[in-house]
CSV table of C-alpha atoms in Angstrom, one decimal:
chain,number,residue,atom,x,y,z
A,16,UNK,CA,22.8,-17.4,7.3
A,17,UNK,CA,22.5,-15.2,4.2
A,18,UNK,CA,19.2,-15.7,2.7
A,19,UNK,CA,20.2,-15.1,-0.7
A,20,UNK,CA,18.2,-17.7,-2.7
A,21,UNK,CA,16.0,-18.3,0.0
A,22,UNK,CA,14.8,-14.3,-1.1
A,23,UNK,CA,14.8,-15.1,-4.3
A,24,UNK,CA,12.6,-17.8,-4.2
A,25,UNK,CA,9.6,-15.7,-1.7
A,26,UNK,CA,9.9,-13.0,-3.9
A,27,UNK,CA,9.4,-15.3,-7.5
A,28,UNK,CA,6.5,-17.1,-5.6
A,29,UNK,CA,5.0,-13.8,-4.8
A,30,UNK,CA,5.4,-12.3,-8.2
A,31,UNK,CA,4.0,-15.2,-9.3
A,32,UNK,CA,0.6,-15.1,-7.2
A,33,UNK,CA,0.2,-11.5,-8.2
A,34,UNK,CA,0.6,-11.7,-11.5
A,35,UNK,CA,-2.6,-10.9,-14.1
A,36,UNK,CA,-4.0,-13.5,-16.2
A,37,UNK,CA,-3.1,-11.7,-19.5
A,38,UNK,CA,-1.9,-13.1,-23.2
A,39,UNK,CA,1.4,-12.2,-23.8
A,40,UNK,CA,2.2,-9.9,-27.2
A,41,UNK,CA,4.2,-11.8,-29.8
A,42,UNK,CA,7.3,-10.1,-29.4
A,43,UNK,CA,7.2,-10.7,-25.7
A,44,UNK,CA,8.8,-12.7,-23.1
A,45,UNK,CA,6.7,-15.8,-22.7
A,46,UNK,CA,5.0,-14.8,-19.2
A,47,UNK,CA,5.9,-17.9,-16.7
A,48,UNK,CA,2.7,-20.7,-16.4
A,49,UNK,CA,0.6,-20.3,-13.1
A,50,UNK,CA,-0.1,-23.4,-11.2
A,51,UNK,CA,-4.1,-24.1,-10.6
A,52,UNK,CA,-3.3,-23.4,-6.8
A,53,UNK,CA,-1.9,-20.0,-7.5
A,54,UNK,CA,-4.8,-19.3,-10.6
A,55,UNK,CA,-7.6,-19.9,-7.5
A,56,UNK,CA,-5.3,-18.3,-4.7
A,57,UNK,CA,-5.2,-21.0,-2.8
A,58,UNK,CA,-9.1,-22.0,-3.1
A,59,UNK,CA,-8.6,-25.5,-4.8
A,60,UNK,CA,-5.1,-27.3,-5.5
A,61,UNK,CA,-3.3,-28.3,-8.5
A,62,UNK,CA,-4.6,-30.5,-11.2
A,63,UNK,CA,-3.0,-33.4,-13.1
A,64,UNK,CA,-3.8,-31.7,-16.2
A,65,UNK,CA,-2.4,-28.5,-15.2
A,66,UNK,CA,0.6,-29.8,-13.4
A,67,UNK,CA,1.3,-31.7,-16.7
A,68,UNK,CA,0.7,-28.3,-19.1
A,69,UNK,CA,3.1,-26.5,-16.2
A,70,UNK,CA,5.5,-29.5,-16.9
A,71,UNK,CA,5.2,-29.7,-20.5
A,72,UNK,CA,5.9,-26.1,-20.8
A,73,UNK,CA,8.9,-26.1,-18.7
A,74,UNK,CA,10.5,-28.5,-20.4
A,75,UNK,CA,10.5,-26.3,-23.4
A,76,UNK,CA,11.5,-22.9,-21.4
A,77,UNK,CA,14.8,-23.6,-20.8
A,78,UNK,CA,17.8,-25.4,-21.9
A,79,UNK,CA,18.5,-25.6,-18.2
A,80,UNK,CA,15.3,-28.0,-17.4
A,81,UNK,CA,14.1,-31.5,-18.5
A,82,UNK,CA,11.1,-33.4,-17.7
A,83,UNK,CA,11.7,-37.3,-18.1
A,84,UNK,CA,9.2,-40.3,-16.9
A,85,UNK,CA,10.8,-42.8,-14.0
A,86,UNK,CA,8.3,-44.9,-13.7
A,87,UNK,CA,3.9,-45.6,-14.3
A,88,UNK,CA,1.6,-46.5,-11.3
A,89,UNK,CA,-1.0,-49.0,-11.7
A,90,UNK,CA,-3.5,-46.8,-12.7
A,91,UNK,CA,-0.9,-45.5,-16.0
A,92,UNK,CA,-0.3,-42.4,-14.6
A,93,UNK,CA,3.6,-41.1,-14.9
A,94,UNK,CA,5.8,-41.0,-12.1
A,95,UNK,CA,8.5,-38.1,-13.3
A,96,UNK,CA,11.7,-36.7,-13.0
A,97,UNK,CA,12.6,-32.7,-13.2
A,98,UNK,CA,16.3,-31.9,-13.2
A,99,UNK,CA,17.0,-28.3,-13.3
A,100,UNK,CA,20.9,-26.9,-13.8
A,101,UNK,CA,23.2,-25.4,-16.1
A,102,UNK,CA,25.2,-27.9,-16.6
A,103,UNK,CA,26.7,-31.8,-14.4
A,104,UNK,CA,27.8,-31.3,-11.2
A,105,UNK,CA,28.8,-32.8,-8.1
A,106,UNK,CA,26.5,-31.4,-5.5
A,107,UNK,CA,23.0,-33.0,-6.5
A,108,UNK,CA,19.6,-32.1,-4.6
A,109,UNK,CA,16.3,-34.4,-5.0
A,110,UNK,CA,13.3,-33.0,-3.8
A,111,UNK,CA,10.7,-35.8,-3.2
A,112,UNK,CA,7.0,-33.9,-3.0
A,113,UNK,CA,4.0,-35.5,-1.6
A,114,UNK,CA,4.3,-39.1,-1.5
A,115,UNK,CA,1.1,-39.6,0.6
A,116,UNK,CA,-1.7,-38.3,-2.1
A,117,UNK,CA,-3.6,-36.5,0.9
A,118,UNK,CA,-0.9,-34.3,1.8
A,119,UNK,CA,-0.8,-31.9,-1.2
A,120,UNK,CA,1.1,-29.0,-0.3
A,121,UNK,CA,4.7,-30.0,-0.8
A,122,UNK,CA,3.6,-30.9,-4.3
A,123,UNK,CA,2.2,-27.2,-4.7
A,124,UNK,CA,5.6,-26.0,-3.3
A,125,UNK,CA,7.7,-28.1,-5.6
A,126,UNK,CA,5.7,-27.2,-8.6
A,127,UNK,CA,6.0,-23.2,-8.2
A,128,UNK,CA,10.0,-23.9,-7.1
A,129,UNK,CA,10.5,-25.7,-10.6
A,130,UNK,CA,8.5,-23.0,-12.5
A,131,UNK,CA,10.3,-20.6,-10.3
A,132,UNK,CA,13.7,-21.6,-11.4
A,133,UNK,CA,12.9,-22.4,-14.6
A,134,UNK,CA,12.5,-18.3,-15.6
A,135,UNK,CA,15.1,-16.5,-13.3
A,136,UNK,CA,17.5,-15.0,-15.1
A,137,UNK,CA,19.8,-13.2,-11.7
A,138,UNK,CA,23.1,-14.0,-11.8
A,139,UNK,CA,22.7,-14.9,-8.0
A,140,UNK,CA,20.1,-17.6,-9.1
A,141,UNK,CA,22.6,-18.8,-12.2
A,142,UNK,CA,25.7,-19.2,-10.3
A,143,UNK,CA,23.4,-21.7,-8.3
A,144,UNK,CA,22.4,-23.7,-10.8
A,145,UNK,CA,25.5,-23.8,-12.3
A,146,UNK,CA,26.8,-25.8,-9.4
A,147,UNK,CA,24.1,-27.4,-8.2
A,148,UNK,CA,22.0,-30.3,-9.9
A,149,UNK,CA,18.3,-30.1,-8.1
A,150,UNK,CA,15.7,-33.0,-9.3
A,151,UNK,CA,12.6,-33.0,-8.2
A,152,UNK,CA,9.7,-35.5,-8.2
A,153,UNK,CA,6.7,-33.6,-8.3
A,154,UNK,CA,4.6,-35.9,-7.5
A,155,UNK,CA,5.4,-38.7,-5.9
A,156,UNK,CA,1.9,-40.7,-5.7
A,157,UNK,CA,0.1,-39.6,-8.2
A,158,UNK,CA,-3.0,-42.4,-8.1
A,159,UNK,CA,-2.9,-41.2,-4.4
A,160,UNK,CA,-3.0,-37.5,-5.2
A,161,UNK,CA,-5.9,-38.2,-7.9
A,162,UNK,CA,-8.0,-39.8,-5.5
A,163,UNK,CA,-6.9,-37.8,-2.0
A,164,UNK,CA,-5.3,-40.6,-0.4
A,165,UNK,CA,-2.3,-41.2,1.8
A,166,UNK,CA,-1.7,-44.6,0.1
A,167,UNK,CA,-1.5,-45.5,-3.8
A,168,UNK,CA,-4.0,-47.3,-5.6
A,169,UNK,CA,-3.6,-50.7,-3.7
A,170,UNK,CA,-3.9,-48.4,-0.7
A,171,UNK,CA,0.0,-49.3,0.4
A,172,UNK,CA,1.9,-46.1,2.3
A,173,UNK,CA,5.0,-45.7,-0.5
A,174,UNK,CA,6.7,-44.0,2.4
A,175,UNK,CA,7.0,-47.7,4.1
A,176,UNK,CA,8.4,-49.2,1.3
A,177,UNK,CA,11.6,-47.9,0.4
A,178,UNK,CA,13.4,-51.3,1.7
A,179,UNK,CA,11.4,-53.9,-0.1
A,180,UNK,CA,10.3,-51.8,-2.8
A,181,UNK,CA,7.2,-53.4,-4.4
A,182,UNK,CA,5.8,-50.3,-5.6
A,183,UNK,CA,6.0,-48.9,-8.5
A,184,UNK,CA,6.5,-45.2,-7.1
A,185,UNK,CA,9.2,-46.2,-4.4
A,186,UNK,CA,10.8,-48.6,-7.5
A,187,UNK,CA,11.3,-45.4,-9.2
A,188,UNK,CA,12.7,-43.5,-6.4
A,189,UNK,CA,15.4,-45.9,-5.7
A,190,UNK,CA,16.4,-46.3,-9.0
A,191,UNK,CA,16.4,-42.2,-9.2
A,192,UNK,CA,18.9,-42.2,-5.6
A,193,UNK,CA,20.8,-45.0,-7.5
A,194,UNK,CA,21.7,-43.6,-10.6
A,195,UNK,CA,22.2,-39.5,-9.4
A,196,UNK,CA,23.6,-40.4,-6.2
A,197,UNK,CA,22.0,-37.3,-4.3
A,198,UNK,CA,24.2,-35.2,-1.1
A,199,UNK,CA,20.8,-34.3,-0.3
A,200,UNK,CA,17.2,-35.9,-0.1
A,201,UNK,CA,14.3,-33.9,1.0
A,202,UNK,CA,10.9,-35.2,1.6
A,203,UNK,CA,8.2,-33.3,1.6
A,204,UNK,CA,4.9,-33.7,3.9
A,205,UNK,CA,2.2,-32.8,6.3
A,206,UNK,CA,0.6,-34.0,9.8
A,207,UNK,CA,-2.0,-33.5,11.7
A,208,UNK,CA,-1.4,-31.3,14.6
A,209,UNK,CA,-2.4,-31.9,18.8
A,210,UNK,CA,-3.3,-28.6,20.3
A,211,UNK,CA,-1.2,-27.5,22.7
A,212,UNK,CA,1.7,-30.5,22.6
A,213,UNK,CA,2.1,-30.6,18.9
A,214,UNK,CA,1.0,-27.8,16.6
A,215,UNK,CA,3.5,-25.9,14.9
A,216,UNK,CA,3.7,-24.8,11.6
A,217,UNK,CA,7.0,-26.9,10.4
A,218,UNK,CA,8.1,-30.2,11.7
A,219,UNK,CA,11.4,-31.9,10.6
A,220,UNK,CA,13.5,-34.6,11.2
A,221,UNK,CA,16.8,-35.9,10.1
A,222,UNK,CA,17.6,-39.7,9.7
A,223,UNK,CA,17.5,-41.5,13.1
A,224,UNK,CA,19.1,-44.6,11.6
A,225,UNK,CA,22.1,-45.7,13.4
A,226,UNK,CA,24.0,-47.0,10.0
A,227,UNK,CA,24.0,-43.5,8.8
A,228,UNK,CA,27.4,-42.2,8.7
A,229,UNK,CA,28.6,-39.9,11.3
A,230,UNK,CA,29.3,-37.1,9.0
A,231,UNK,CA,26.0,-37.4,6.6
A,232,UNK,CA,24.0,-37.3,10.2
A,233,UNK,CA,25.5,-33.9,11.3
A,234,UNK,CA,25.1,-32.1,8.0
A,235,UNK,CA,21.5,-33.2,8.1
A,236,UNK,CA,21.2,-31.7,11.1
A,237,UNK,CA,22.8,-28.6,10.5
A,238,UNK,CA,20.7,-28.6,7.5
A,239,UNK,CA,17.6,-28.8,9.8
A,240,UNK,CA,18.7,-26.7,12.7
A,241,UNK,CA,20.9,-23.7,11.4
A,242,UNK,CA,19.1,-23.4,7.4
A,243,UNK,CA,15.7,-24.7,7.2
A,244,UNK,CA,14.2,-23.7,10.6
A,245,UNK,CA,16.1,-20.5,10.5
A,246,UNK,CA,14.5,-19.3,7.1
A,247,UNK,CA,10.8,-20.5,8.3
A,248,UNK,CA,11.2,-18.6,11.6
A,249,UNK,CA,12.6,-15.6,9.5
A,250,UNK,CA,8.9,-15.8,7.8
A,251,UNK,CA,6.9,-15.8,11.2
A,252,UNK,CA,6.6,-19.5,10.6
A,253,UNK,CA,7.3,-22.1,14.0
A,254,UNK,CA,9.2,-25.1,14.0
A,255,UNK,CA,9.9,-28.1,16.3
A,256,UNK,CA,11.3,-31.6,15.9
A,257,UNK,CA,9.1,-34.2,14.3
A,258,UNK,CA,7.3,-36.6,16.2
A,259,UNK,CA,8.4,-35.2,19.8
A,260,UNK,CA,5.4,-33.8,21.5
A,261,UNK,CA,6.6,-31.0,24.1
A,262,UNK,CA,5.2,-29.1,27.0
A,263,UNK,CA,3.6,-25.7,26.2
A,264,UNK,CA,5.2,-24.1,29.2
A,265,UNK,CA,8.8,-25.3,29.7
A,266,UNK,CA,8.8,-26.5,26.0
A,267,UNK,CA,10.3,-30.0,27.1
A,268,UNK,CA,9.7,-33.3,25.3
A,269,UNK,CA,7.2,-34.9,27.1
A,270,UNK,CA,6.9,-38.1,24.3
A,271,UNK,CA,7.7,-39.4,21.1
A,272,UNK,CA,4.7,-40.3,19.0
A,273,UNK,CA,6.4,-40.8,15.1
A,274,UNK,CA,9.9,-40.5,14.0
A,275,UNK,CA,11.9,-43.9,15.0
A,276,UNK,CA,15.2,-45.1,12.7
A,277,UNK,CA,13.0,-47.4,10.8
A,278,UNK,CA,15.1,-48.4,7.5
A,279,UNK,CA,12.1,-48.7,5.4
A,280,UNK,CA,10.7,-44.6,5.8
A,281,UNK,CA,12.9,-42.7,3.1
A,282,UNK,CA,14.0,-40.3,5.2
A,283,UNK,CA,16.1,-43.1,7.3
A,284,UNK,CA,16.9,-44.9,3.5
A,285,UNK,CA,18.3,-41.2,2.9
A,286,UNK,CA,21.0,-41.9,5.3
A,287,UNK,CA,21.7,-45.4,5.0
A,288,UNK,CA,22.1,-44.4,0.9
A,289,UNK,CA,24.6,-41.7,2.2
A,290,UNK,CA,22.7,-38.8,1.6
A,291,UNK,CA,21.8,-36.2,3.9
A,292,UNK,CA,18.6,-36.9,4.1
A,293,UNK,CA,15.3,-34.4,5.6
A,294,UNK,CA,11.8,-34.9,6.4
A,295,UNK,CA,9.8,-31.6,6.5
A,296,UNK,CA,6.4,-31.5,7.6
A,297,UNK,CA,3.7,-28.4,7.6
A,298,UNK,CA,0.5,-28.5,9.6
A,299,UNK,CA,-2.6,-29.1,8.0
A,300,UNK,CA,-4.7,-28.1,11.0
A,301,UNK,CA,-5.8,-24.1,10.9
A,302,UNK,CA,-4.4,-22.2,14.0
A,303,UNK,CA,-5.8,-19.0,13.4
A,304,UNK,CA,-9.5,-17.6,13.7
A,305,UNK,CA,-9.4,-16.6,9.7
A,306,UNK,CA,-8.1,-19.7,9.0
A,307,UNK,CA,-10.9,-21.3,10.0
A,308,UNK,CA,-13.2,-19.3,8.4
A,309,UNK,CA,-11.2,-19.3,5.0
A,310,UNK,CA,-9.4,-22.6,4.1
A,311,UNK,CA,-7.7,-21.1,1.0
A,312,UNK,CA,-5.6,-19.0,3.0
A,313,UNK,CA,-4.7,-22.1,5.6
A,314,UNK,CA,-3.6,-23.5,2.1
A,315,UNK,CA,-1.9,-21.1,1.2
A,316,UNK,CA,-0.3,-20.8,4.9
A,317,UNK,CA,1.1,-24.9,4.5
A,318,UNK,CA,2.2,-23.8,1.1
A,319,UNK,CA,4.4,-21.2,1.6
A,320,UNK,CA,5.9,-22.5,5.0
A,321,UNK,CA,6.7,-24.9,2.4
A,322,UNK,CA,8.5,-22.8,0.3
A,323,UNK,CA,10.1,-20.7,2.9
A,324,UNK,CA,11.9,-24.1,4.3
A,325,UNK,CA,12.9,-24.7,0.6
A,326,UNK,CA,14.8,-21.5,0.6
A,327,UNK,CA,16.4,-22.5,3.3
A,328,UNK,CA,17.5,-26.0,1.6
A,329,UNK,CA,18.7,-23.6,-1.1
A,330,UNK,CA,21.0,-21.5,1.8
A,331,UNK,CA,22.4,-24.7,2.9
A,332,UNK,CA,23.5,-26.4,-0.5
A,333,UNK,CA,24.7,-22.8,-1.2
A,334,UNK,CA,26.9,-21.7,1.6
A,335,UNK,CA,28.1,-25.8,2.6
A,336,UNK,CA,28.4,-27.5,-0.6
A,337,UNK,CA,32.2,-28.5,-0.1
A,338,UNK,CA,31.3,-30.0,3.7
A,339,UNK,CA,28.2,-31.9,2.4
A,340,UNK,CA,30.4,-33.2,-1.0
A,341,UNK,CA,33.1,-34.4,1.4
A,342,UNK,CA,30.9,-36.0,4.3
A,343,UNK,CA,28.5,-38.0,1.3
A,344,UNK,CA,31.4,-38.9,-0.8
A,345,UNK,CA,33.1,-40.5,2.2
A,346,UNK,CA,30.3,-42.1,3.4
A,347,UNK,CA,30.2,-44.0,0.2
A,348,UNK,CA,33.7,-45.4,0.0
A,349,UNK,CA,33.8,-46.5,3.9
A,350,UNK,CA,31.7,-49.8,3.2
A,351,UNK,CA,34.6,-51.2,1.5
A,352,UNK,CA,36.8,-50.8,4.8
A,353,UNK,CA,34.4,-53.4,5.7
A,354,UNK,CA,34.4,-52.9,9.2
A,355,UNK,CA,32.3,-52.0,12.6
A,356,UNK,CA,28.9,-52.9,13.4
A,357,UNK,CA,25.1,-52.8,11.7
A,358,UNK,CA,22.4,-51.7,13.6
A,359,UNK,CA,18.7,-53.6,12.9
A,360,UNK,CA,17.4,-51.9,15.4
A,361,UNK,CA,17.5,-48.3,17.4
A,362,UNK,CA,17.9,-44.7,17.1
A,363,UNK,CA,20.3,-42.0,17.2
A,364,UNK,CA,17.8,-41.0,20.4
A,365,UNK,CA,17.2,-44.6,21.4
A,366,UNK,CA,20.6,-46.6,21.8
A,367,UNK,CA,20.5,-50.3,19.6
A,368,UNK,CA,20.2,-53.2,22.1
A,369,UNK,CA,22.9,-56.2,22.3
A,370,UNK,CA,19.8,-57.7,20.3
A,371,UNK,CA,19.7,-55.1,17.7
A,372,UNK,CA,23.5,-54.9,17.4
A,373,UNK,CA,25.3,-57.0,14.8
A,374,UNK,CA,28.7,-56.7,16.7
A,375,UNK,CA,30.8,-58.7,14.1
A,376,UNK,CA,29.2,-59.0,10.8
A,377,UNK,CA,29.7,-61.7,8.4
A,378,UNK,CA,31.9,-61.7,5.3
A,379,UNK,CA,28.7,-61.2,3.4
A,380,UNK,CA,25.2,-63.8,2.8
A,381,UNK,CA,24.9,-66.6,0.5
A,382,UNK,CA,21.6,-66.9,-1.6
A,383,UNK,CA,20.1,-69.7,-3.0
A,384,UNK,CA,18.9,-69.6,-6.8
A,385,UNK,CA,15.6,-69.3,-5.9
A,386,UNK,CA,16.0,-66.3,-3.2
A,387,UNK,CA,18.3,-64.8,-5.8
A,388,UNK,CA,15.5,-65.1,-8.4
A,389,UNK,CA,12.9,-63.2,-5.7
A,390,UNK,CA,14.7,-60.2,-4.8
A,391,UNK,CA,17.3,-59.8,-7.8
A,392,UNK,CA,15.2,-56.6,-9.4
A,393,UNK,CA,15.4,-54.9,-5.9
A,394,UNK,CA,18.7,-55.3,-5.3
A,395,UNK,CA,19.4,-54.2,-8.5
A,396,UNK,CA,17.3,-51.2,-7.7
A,397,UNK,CA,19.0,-50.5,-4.4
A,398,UNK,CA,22.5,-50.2,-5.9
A,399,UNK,CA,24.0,-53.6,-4.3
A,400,UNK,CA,26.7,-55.3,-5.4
A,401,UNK,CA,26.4,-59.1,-6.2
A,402,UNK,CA,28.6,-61.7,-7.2
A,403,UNK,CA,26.5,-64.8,-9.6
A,404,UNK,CA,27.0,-68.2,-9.0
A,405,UNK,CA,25.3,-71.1,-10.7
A,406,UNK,CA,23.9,-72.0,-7.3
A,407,UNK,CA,22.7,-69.1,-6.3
A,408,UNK,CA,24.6,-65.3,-5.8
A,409,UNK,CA,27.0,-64.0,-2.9
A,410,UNK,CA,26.4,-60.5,-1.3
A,411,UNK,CA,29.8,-59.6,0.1
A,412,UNK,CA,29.7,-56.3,2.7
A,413,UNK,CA,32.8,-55.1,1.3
A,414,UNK,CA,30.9,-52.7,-1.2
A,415,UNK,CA,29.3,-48.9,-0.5
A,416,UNK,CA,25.5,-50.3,0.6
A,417,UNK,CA,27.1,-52.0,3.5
A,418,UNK,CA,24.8,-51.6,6.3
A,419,UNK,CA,21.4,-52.0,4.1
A,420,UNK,CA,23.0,-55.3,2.9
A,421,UNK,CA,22.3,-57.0,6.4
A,422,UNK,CA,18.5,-55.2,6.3
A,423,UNK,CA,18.1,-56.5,3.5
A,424,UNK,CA,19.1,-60.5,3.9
A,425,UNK,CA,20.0,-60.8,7.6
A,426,UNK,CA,16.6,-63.0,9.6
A,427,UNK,CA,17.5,-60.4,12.7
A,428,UNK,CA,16.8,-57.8,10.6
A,429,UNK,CA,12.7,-56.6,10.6
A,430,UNK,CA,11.9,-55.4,7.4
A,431,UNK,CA,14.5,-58.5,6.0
A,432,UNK,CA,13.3,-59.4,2.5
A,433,UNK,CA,14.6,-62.9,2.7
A,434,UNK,CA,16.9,-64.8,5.2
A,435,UNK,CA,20.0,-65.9,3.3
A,436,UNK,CA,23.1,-67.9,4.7
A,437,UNK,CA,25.5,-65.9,6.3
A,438,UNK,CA,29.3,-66.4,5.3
A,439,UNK,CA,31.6,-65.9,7.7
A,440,UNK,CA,34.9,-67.1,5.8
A,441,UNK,CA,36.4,-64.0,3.8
């Protein structure tokens, strides 16, 4: 792997910490805005206000940047949308920062990225844009992020509801994957580390789901295994495999503890939506002596482990942009083949049961008016095709969401948001 933007990105996000707090002359070049994390060096994090002045100023930079509103939580505070490029393209790139509030570092990361790409003016850094679309939701939970919590206001986890969507923040998501249709979807987060078993600097994981497409699944784990854990080791930072606790000595897996195929988690909606989807997750816990005794530099240690993993996202849509357009854009047109099995159950490390297996799926599922009437907004949301009746409204399978269609209406499905008919004659 040739870290080429990956470089760029460590060396703009150093610049950028090291840069004096001076007024720029007139006649000058407008010096790039600082976050609040970068202005204390790590001390406090970002504010709402500042992230919105970074924002705000951004959008004016560059002709290459805009800065749109999604969506509005319950607490009226903007859900937004960055998209940085040169001009439409087919690759597309969402970044997805921070959706649990307490977990503030990806947000920290995205926000220097935007800035970050905003002002470069390499050629290197051009010719990237110029075929790649990257949006970015800078903050994903902002109530949560305002009062420090993993939840939103009404204390729900957004990252459990990207299925039946009755959140604000996970509404605006889908409707975001809907209309751009991203190769990639990277989510960005942090844990809690167990000494010993489970303590390295980066986690990620891939989508487990079993209805992800063959093709989407192994570019997501190229993406993890030969870009984004590459470029973090390159930086002295460790990395491991989400969820899987392993033995300090031989390094085998000893047990899973997180990380299951469970449709609702975005990073398994990532791969049922045909995109190659990545949770990455840094380690809040200090490691070291000093950072124990200074907790800006363990921030700024789960920041830019952050960013280094970014840069290798960056190497990957790079260097593989013609394998991860062709297995995404396939993915999408092989629900109208209409054919093989959905999985409500299992892993691509836990094999589906006969249980979990629906071996010969029906023609599609018949809804009543008043199911229709229930769930009409999030099917809408999700991209599903739907065929109105006065009675009611027929999901056939024969469209690109066919596997979520069966999570979504199927009664052996467990997140199911209602139980329609199924219709076997086609």
């Amino acid at each position: 792997m040739t870290p080429r933007i990956r470089t760029l990105a460590l060396a703009c996000a150093a610049a950028a910490l090291a840069a004096p707090l001076v007024t720029a002359p007139a006649q000058a070049t407008p010096t790039p805005p600082r976050t609040g994390f970068e202005e204390t060096n790590g001390a406090r994090w970002t504010s709402r206000p500042e992230e919105q002045a970074l924002l705000a100023t951004v959008d004016k930079a560059a002709k290459r940047v805009s800065v749109a509103r999604i969506g509005t939580t319950k607490q009226d505070r903007p859900v937004q949308l960055v998209r940085i490029g040169e001009r439409p393209t087919k690759n597309t790139v969402l970044l997805i920062c921070s959706q649990h509030g307490d977990e503030p570092s990806g947000r920290e990361a995205c926000l220097s990225t935007i800035r970050d790409l905003t002002y470069a003016k390499d050629k290197r850094t051009q010719r990237f844009l110029s075929r790649t679309t990257l949006l970015v939701v800078p903050t994903a939970n902002p109530d949560g992020r305002a009062a420090d919590t993993r939840g939103n206001s009404d204390g729900v986890d957004i990252n459990r509801d990207h299925l039946s969507l009755q959140t604000a923040e996970a509404r605006a998501m889908a409707a975001v994957i809907r209309d751009h249709k991203p190769d990639v979807i990277y989510d960005l987060h942090e844990y809690g580390s167990t000494p010993e078993f489970y303590e390295k600097d980066l986690f990620d994981l891939w989508p487990r789901n079993l209805n992800t497409d063959a093709a989407v699944h192994g570019e997501a784990q190229t993406l993890s295994k030969a870009y984004v854990r590459p470029a973090a080791e390159h930086d002295g930072y460790t990395t491991g495999t989400y969820g899987i606790w392993t033995d300090p000595v031989t390094g085998e897996p000893v047990k899973q503890v997180a990380g299951d195929g469970q449709e609702r988690i975005l990073r398994n909606m990532s791969g049922i939506k045909h995109a190659a989807g990545l949770l990455i997750e840094s380690r809040v816990n200090p490691l070291t002596e000093a950072e124990k005794k200074d907790e800006a530099l363990n921030n700024r240690r789960r920041v830019t482990s952050q960013r280094s993993a970014l840069g290798g996202l960056f190497d990957y849509t790079d260097e593989r942009r013609r394998q991860l357009e062709a297995a995404t854009g396939a993915a999408r047109t092989e629900g109208y083949r209409d054919r093989g099995p959905v999985y409500v159950g299992g892993a691509d490390n836990d094999p589906a049961e006969p249980s979990e297996t629906i071996q010969d799926p029906p023609c599609g599922y018949r809804l009543n008016a008043a199911q229709y009437g229930d769930i009409k907004d999030e099917l809408a949301l999700h991209g599903v095709t739907v065929q109105r009746h006065k009675s009611g409204a027929y999901v056939p399978l024969r469209q690109s969401a066919r596997a979520l269609v069966p999570l979504l209406l199927d009664e052996r499905a467990p997140y199911h948001m209602v139980t329609a008919r199924p219709d076997m004659v086609c």
